[in-house]
Short mmCIF file of C-alpha atoms in Angstrom, two decimals:
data_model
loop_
_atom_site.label_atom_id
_atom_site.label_comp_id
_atom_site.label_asym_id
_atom_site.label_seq_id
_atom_site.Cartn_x
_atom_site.Cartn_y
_atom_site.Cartn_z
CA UNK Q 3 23.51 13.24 -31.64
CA UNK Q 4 21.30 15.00 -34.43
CA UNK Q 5 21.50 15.60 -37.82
CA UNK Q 6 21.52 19.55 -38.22
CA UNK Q 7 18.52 21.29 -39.52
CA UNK Q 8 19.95 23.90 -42.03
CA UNK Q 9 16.58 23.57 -43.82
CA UNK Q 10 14.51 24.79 -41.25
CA UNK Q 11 13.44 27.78 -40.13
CA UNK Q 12 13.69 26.68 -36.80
CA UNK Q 13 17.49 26.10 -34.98
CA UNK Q 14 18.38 23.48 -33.00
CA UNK Q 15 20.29 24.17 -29.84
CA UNK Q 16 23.48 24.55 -30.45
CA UNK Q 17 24.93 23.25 -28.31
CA UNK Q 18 23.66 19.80 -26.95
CA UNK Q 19 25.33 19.19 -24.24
CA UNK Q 20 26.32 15.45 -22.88
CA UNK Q 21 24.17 12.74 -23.72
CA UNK Q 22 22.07 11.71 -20.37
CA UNK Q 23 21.13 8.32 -20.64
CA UNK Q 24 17.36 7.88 -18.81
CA UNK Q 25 16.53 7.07 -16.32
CA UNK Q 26 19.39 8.82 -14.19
CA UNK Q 27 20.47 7.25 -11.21
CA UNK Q 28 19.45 8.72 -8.04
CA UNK Q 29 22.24 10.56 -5.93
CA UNK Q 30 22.64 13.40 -3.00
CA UNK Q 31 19.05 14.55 -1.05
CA UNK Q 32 16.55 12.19 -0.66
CA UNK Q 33 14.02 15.07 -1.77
CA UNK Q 34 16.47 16.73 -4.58
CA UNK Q 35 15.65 15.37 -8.53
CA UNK Q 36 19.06 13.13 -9.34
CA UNK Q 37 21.58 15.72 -10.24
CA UNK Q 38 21.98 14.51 -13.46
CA UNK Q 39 18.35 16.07 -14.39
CA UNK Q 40 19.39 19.35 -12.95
CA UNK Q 41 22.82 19.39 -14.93
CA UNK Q 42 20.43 19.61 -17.48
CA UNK Q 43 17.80 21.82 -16.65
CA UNK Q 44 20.82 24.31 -15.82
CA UNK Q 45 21.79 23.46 -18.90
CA UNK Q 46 18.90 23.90 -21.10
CA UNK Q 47 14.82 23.21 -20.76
CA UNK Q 48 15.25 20.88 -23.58
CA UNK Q 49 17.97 18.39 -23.72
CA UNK Q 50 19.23 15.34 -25.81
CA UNK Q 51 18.92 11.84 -24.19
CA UNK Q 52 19.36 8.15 -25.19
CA UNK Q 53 17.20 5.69 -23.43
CA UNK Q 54 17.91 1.81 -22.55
CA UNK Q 55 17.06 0.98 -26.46
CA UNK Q 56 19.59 3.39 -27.42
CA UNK Q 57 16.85 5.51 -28.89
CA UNK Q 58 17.13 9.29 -28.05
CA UNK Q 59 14.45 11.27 -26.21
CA UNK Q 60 13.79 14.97 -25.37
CA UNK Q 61 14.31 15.57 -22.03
CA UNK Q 62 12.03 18.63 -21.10
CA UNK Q 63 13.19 20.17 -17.74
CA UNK Q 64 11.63 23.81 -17.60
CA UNK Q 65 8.19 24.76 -16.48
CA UNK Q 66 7.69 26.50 -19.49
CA UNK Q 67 8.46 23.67 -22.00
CA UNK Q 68 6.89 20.87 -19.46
CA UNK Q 69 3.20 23.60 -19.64
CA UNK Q 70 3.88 24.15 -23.64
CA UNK Q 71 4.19 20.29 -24.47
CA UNK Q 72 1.24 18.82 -21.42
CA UNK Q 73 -0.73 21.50 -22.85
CA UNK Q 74 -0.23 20.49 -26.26
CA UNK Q 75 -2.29 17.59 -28.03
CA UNK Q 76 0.44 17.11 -30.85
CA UNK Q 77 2.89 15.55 -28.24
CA UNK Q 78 0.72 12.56 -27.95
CA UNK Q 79 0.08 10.66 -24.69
CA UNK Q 80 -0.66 7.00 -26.59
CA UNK Q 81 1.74 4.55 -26.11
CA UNK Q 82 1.11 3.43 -29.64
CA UNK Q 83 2.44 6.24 -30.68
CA UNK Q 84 5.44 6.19 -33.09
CA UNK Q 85 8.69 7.51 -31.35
CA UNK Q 86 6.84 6.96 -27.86
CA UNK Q 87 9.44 6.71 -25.08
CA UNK Q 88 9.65 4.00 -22.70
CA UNK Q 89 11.87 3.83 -20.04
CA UNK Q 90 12.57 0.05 -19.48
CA UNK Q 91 11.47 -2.85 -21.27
CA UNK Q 92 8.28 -3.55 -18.58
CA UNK Q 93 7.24 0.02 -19.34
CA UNK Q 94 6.35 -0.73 -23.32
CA UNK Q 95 5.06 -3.93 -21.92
CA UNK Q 96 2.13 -1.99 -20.15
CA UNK Q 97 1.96 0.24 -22.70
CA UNK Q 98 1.04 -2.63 -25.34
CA UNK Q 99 -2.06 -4.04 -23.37
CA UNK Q 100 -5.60 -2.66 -22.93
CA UNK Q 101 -4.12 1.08 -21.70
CA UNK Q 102 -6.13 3.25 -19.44
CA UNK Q 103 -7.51 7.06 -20.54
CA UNK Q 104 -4.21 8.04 -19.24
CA UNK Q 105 -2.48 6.40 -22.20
CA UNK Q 106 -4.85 7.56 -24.49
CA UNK Q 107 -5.06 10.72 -26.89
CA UNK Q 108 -8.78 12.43 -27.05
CA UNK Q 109 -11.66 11.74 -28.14
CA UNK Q 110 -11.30 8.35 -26.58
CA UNK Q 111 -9.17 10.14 -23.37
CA UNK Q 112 -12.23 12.68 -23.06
CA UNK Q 113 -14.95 9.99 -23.59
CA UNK Q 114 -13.44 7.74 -20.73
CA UNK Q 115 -12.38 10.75 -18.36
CA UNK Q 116 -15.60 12.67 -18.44
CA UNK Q 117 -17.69 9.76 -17.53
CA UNK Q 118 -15.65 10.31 -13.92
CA UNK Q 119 -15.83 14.30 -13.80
CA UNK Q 120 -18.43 14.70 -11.45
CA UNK Q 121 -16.84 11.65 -8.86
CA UNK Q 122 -13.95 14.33 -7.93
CA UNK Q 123 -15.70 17.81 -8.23
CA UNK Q 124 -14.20 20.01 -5.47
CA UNK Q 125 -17.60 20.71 -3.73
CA UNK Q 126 -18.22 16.75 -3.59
CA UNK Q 127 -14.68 16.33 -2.11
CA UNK Q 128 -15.46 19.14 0.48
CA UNK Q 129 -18.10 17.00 1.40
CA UNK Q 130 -16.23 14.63 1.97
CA UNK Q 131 -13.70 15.93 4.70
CA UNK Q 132 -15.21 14.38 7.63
CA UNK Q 133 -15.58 10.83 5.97
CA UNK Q 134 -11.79 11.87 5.17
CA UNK Q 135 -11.02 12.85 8.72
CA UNK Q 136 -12.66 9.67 10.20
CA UNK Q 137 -10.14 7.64 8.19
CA UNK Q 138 -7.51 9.73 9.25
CA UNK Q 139 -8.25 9.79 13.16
CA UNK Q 140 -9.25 5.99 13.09
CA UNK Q 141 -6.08 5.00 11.74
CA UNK Q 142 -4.16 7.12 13.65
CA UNK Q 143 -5.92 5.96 16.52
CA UNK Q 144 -4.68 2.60 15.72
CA UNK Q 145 -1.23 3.29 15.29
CA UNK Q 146 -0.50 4.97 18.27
CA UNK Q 147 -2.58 2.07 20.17
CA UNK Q 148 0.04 0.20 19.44
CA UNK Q 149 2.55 1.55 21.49
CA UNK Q 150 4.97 2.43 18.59
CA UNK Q 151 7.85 2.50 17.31
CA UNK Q 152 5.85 2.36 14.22
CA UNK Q 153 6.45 2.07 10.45
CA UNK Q 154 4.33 5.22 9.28
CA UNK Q 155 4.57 3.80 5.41
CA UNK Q 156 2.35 0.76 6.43
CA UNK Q 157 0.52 2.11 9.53
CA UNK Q 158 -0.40 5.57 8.39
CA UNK Q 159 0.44 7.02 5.11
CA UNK Q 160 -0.91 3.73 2.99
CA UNK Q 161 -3.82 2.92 4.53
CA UNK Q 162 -5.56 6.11 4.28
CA UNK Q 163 -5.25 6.61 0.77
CA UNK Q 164 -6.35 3.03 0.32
CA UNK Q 165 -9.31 2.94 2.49
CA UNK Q 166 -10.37 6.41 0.88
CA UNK Q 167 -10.31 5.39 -2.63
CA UNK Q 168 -11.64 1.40 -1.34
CA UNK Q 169 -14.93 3.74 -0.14
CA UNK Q 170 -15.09 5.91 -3.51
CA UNK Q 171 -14.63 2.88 -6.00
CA UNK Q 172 -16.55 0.16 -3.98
CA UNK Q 173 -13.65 -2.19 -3.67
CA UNK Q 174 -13.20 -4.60 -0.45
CA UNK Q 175 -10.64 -2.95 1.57
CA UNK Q 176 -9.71 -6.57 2.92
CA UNK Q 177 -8.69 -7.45 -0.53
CA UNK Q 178 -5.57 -4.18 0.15
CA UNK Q 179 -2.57 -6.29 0.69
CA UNK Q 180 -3.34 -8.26 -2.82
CA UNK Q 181 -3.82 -5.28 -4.96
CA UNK Q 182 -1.53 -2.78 -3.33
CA UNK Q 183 1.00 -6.05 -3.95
CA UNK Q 184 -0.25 -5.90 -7.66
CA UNK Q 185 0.09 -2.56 -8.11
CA UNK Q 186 3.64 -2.38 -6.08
CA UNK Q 187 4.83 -4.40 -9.58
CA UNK Q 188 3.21 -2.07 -11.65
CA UNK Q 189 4.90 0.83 -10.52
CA UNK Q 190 8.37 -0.25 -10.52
CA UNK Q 191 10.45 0.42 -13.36
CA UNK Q 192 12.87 -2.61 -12.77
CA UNK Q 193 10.29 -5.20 -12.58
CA UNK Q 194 10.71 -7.51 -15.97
CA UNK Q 195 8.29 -7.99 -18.57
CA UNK Q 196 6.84 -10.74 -17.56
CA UNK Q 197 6.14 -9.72 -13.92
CA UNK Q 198 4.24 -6.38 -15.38
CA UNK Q 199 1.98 -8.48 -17.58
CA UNK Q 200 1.16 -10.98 -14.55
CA UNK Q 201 0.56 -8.11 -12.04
CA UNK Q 202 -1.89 -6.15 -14.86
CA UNK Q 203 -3.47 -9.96 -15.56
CA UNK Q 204 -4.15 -10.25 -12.17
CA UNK Q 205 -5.38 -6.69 -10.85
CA UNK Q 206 -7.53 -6.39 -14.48
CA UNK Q 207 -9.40 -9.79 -13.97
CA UNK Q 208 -9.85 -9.13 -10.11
CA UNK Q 209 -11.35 -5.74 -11.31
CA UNK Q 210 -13.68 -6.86 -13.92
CA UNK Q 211 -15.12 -9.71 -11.85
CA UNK Q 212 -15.53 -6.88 -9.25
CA UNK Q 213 -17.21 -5.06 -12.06
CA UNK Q 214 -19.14 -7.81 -12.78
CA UNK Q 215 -20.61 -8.27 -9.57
CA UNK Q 216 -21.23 -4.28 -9.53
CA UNK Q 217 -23.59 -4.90 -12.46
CA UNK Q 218 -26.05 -7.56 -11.02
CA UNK Q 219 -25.93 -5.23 -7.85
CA UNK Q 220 -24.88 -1.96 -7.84
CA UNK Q 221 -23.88 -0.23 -4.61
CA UNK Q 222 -23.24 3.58 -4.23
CA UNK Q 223 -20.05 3.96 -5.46
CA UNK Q 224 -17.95 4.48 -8.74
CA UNK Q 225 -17.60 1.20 -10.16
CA UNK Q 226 -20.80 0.42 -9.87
CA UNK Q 227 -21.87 3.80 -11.61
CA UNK Q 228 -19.27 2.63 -14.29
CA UNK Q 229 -20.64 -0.89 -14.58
CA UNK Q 230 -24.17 -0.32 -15.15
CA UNK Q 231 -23.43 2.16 -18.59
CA UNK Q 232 -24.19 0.74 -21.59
CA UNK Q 233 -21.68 2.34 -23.50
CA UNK Q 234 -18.41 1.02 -21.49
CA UNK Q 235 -17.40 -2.28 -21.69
CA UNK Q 236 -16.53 -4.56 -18.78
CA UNK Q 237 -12.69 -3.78 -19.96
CA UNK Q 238 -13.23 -0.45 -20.07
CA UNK Q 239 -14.57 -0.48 -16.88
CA UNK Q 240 -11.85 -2.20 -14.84
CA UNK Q 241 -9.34 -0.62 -16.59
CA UNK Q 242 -10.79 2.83 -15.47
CA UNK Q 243 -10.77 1.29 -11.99
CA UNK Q 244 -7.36 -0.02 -11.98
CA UNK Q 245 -6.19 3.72 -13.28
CA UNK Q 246 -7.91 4.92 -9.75
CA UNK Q 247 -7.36 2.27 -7.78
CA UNK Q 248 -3.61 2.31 -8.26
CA UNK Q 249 -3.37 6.15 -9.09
CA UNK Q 250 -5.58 6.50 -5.87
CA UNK Q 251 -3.34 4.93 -3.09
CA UNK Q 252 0.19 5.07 -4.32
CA UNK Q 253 0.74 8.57 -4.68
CA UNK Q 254 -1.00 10.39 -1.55
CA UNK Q 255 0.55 7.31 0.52
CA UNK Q 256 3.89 8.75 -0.46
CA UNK Q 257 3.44 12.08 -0.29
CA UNK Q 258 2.10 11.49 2.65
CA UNK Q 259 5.29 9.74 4.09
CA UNK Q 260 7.63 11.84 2.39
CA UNK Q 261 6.15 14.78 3.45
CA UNK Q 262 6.13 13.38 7.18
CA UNK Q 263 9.93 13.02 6.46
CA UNK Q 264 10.62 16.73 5.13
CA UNK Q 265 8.71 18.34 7.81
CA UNK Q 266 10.70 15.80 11.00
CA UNK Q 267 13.82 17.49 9.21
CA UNK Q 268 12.40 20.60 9.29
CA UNK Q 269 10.75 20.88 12.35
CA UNK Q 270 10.35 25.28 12.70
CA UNK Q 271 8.31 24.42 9.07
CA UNK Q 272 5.95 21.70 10.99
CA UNK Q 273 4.38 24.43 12.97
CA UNK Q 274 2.68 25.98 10.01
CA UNK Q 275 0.56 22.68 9.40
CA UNK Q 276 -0.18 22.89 13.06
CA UNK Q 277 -1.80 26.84 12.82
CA UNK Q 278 -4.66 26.09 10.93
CA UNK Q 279 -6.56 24.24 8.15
CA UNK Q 280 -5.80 27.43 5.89
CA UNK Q 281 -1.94 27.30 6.62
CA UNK Q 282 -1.81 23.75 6.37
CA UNK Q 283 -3.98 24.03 2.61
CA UNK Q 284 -0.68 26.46 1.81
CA UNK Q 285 1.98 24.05 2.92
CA UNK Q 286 0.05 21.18 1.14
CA UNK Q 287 0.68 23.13 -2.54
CA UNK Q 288 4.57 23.35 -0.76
CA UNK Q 289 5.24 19.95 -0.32
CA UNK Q 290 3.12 19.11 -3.38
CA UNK Q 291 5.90 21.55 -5.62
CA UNK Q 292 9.15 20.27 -3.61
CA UNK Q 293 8.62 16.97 -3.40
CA UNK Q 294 7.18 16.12 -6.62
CA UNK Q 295 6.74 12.48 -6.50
CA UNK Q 296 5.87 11.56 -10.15
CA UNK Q 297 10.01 11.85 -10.06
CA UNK Q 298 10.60 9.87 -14.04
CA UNK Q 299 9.01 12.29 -16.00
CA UNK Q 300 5.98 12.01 -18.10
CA UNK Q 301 5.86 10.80 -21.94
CA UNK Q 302 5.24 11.90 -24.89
CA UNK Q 303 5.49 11.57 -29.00
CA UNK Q 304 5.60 14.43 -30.95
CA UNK Q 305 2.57 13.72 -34.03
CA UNK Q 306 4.32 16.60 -35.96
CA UNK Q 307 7.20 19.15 -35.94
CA UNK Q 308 7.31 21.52 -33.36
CA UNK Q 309 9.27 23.63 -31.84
CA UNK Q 310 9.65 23.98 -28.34
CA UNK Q 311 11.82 26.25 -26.15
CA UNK Q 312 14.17 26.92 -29.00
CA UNK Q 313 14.72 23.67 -30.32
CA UNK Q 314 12.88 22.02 -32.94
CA UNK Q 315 11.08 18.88 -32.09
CA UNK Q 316 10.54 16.56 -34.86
CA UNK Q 317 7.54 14.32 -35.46
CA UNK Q 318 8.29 10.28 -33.79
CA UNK Q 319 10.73 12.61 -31.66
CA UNK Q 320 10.04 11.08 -27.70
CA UNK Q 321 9.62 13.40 -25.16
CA UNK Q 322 9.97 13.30 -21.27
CA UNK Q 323 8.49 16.25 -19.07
CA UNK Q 324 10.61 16.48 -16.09
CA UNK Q 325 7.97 17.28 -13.31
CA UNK Q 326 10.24 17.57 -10.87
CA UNK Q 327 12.71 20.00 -12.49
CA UNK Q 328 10.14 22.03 -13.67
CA UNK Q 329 9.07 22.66 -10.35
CA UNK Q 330 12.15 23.73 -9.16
CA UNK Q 331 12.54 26.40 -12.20
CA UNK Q 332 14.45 29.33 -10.60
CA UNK Q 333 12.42 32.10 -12.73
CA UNK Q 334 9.09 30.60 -11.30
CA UNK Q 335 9.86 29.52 -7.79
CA UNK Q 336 13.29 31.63 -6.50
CA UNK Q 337 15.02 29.55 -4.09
CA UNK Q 338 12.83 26.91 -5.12
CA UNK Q 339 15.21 23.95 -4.36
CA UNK Q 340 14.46 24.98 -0.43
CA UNK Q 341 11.13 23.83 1.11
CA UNK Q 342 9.34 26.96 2.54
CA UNK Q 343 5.80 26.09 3.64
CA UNK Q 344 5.00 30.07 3.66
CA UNK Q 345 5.61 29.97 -0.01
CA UNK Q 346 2.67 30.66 -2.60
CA UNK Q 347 3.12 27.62 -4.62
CA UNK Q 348 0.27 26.89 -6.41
CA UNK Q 349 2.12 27.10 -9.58
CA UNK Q 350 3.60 23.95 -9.48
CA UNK Q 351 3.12 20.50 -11.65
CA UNK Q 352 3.23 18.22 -9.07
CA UNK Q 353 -0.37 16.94 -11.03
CA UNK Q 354 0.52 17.50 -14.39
CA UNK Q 355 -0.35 20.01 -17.07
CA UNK Q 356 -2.74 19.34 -19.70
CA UNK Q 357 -6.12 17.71 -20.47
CA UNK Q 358 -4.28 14.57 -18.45
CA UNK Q 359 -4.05 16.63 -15.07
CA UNK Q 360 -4.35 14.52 -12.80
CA UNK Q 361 -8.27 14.12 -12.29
CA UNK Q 362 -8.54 13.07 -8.51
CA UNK Q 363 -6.58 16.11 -7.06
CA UNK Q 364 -9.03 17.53 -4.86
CA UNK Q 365 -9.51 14.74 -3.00
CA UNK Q 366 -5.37 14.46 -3.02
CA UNK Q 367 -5.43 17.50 -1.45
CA UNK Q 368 -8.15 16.79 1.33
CA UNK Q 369 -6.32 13.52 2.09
CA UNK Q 370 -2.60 15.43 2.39
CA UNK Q 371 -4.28 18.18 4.29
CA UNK Q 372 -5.77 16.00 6.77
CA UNK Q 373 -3.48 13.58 7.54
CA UNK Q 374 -0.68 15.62 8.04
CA UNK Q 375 -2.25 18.27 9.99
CA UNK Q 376 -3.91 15.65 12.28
CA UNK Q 377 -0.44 13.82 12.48
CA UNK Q 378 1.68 16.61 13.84
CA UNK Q 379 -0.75 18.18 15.85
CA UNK Q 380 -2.35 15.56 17.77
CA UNK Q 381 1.89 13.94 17.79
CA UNK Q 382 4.07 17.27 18.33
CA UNK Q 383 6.77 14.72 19.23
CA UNK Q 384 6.66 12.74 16.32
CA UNK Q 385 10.20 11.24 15.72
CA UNK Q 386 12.68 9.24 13.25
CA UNK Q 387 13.17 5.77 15.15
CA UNK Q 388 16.44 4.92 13.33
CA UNK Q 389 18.92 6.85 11.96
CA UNK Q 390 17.90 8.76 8.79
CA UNK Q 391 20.60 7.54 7.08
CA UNK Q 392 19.53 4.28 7.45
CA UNK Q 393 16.32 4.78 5.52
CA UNK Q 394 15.91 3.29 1.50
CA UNK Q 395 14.07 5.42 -1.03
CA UNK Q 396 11.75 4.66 -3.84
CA UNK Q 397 14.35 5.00 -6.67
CA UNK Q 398 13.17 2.43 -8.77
CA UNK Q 399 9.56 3.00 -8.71
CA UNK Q 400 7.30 5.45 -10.81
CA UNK Q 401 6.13 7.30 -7.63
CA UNK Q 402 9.06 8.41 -5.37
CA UNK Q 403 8.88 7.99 -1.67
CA UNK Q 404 10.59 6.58 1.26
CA UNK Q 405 9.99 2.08 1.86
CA UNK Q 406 9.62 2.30 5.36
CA UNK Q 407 9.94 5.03 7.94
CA UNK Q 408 10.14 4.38 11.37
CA UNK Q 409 8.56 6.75 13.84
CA UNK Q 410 8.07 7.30 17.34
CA UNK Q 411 6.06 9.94 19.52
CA UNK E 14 -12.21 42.58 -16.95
CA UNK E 15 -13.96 40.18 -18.80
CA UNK E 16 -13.73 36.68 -17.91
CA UNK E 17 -15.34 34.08 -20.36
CA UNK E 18 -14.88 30.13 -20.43
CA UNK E 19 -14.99 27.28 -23.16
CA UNK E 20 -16.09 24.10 -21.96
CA UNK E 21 -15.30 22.41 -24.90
CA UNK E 22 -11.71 23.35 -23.40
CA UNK E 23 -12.54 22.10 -20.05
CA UNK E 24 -11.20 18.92 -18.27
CA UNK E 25 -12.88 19.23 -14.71
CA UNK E 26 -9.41 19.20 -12.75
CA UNK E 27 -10.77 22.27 -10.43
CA UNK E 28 -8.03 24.54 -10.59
CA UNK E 29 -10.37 27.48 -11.27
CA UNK E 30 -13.01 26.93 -8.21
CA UNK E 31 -10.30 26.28 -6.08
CA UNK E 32 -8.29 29.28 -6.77
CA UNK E 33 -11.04 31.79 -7.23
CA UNK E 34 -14.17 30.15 -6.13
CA UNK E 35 -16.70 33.21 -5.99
CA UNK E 36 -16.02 33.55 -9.71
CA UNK E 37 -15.59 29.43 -11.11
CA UNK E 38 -17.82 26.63 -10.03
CA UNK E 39 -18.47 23.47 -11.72
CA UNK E 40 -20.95 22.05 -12.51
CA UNK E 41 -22.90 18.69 -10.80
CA UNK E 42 -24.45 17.32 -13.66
CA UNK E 43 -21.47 16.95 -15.59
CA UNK E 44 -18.56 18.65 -14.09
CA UNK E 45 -18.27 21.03 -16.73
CA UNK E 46 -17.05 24.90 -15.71
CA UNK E 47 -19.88 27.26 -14.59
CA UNK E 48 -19.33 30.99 -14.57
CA UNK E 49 -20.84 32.74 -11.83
CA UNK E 50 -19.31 36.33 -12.44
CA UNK E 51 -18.26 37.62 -16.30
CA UNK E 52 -16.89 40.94 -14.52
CA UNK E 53 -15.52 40.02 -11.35
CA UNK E 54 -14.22 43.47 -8.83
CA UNK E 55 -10.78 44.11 -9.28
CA UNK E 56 -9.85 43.11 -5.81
CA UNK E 57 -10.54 39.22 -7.65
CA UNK E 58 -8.36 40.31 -10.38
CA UNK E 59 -5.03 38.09 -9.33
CA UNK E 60 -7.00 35.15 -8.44
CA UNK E 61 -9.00 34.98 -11.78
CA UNK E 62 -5.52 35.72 -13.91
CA UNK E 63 -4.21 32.98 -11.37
CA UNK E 64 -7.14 30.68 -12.20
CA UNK E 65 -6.79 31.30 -15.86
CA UNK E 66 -3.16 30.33 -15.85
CA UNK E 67 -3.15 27.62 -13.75
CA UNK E 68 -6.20 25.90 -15.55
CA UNK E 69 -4.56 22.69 -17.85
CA UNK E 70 -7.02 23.10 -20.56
CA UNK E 71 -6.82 26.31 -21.19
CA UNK E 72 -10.21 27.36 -20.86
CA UNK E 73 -9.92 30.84 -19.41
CA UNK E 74 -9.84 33.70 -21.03
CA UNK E 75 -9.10 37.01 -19.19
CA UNK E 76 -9.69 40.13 -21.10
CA UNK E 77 -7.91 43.08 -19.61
CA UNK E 78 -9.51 46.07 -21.73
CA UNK E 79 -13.22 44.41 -21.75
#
């Protein structure tokens, strides 16, 4: 454990409790954070940890801490940071090559994010319902043509995310099944070193050429608006575009299917989505909190000490922000670890806290809104077609989610 | 109350216009926060504390007494 800290004005908790070693294996609901992360959010909103290295890590499980510390530019987001935590081997690999604005602490974050600001205003997004809705009834459209049973992963919940962001960021949608291949790799904790660096190889130099090809023409989109500056460099560029191409699809195609899931279990809750683009914005922030599919927390280095919730955080001290135990924090949401689509949860973290917040939310929203409003309504009998228990979850990967999930209607 | 912003603080995530959108907008030349009202009517009072805490880089201020 630690070394106690009679010199400091600050106490550590007394009482650690038992070393967690990260990531915890998955166990019990499907939708429920592994119940090894809420031993220890019952146990305190900071926690001792070891990771794979045998290095130890905060774990931060309360809303409160998990605001304090995303809020808080001294917990650094740069994987160059000393004491930054990494959860597997593949995960420093990605952090040691050319890393995104999401890896980055500002001024270079802020330089690289604001050049996107005005892509994902809310009023621009608004705009873009019916564009969104076209998707959505199109592909729906197609699904259901085919008779069914269906898998709603690959026939629904992934290809409107993908051919949403494909419109936005000017990449060839017929190019999907390569990149969302790519970025499968990316995203999964297990995969080895090697296979992280030959997935980032690949999507990067796809990306740049794209980016490339955006500068001697550019279309109306936002890698070509990124291509044609003069003060971001081709690398720059397509690593901005991986960052949204990848952050783009992944996570609204999973929400999106484990959302579908939550609501077939709970079918009384469906009806909400089904009364109205207002009710179904409400249920949206619901699913959002109780689902919480960033589900391995996100990291961070302490530059200097600090004390959070209590406990004194020392600087090259790692730090993981549970997202999904924050959002289940009993003194914010009460009977939080039930869904309740009536519930005003717009408190949640389901996009993160901080100057890092996840910059395409709006449009997340729009997409979630609309897909599973038009789902259940224009499908009221919308069905599992196997047994549930037969079903495999996303474990493994950085986004949670369900592999496949077979419906019929 | 008096509501003021920072945009120095401001990171363009949209909390604030989504939450209380007669009182935030943002901007379309660079995204930036854009007060419309400093002394929004009380009956906007829980959205604009809302807004405020919700907002990730902290770049609401709500003054009670103003």
């Amino acid at each position: 454990m630690t070394s106690p800290d009679t010199d400091t004005a600050v106490p550590r908790t007394t009482d650690p409790g038992p070393t967690l070693v990260l990531p915890a294996e998955a166990d019990g609901c499907p939708f429920d954070p592994p119940s090894a992360y809420r031993q220890a959010a019952d146990h305190a909103p900071v926690t001792r940890t070891e990771l794979w290295d045998g290095s130890s890590c905060w774990l931060v499980t309360g809303h409160q801490e998990v605001r304090a510390v995303l809020a808080d530019q001294r917990f650094s987001a740069d994987g160059r940071t000393p004491g930054f935590p990494f959860l597997t081997p593949g995960r420093r690999e990605l952090a040691n090559r050319t890393p995104a604005f999401i890896r980055m602490d500002d001024p270079e974050h802020a330089r690289l994010r604001r050049m996107l600001t005005t892509e994902f205003l809310v009023k621009r997004v608004e705009d873009l319902r019916p564009a969104l809705q076209r998707i959505v009834d199109d592909t729906l459209d197609r699904m259901v043509a085919g008779g069914g049973p269906a898998d709603l992963v690959t026939e629904f919940a992934l290809p409107i995310p993908s051919l949403a962001i494909c419109l936005l960021l000017g990449v060839p949608y017929e190019d999907h099944e390569h990149f969302q291949r790519q970025s499968s790799i990316l995203l999964d904790i297990t995969a080895a070193e090697e296979q992280v660096a030959g997935a980032q190889r690949e999507l990067r130099s796809y990306l740049a050429a794209l980016t490339a090809d955006k500068r001697r023409a550019p279309t109306d989109d936002i890698l070509s608006r990124l291509a044609v500056r003069e003060d971001l460099t081709t690398d720059e560029a397509a690593s901005t575009a991986l960052l949204l191409l990848v952050a783009g699809h992944e996570t609204t195609a999973n929400m999106t299917a484990l959302s579908t899931l939550a609501l077939l279990r709970n079918p009384a809750q469906a009806a909400r989505l089904r009364s109205g683009p207002a009710e179904a914005k409400v249920a949206v922030e619901e699913l959002l909190r109780y689902l919480t599919i960033v589900q391995l927390g996100l990291p961070r280095a302490a530059t200097e000490d600090l004390e959070l919730g209590g406990t004194l955080i020392r600087k090259g001290d790692g730090l993981l922000c549970m997202l999904s135990t924050a959002n289940r924090d009993e003194s914010v949401f009460p009977g939080g670890s039930d869904l309740d689509l009536d519930r005003d949860a717009r408190r949640h973290l389901a996009f993160g806290f901080g100057v890092h917040q996840c910059l395409g939310q709006p449009l997340a929203r729009a997409e979630l809104q609309i897909a599973l409003r038009t789902l259940f309504t224009r499908l009221p009998d919308l069905r599992l077609a196997v047994d549930e228990d037969q079903l495999s979850y996303r474990t493994t990967m950085v986004v949670h989610g369900v592999h496949s999930l077979p419906v019929a209607w | 109350m008096l509501v003021s912003v920072d945009q120095d603080r401001c990171c363009s995530a949209g909390q604030c216009v989504l939450t209380a959108p007669t009182v935030f907008d943002q901007s379309t030349e660079d995204g930036y926060v854009q007060l419309l009202q400093e002394r929004p009517e009380p009956a906007l009072a829980a959205d604009v504390r809302l807004a405020a805490a919700l907002c990730p880089g902290r770049a609401i201020t709500v003054s009670e007494s103003a």
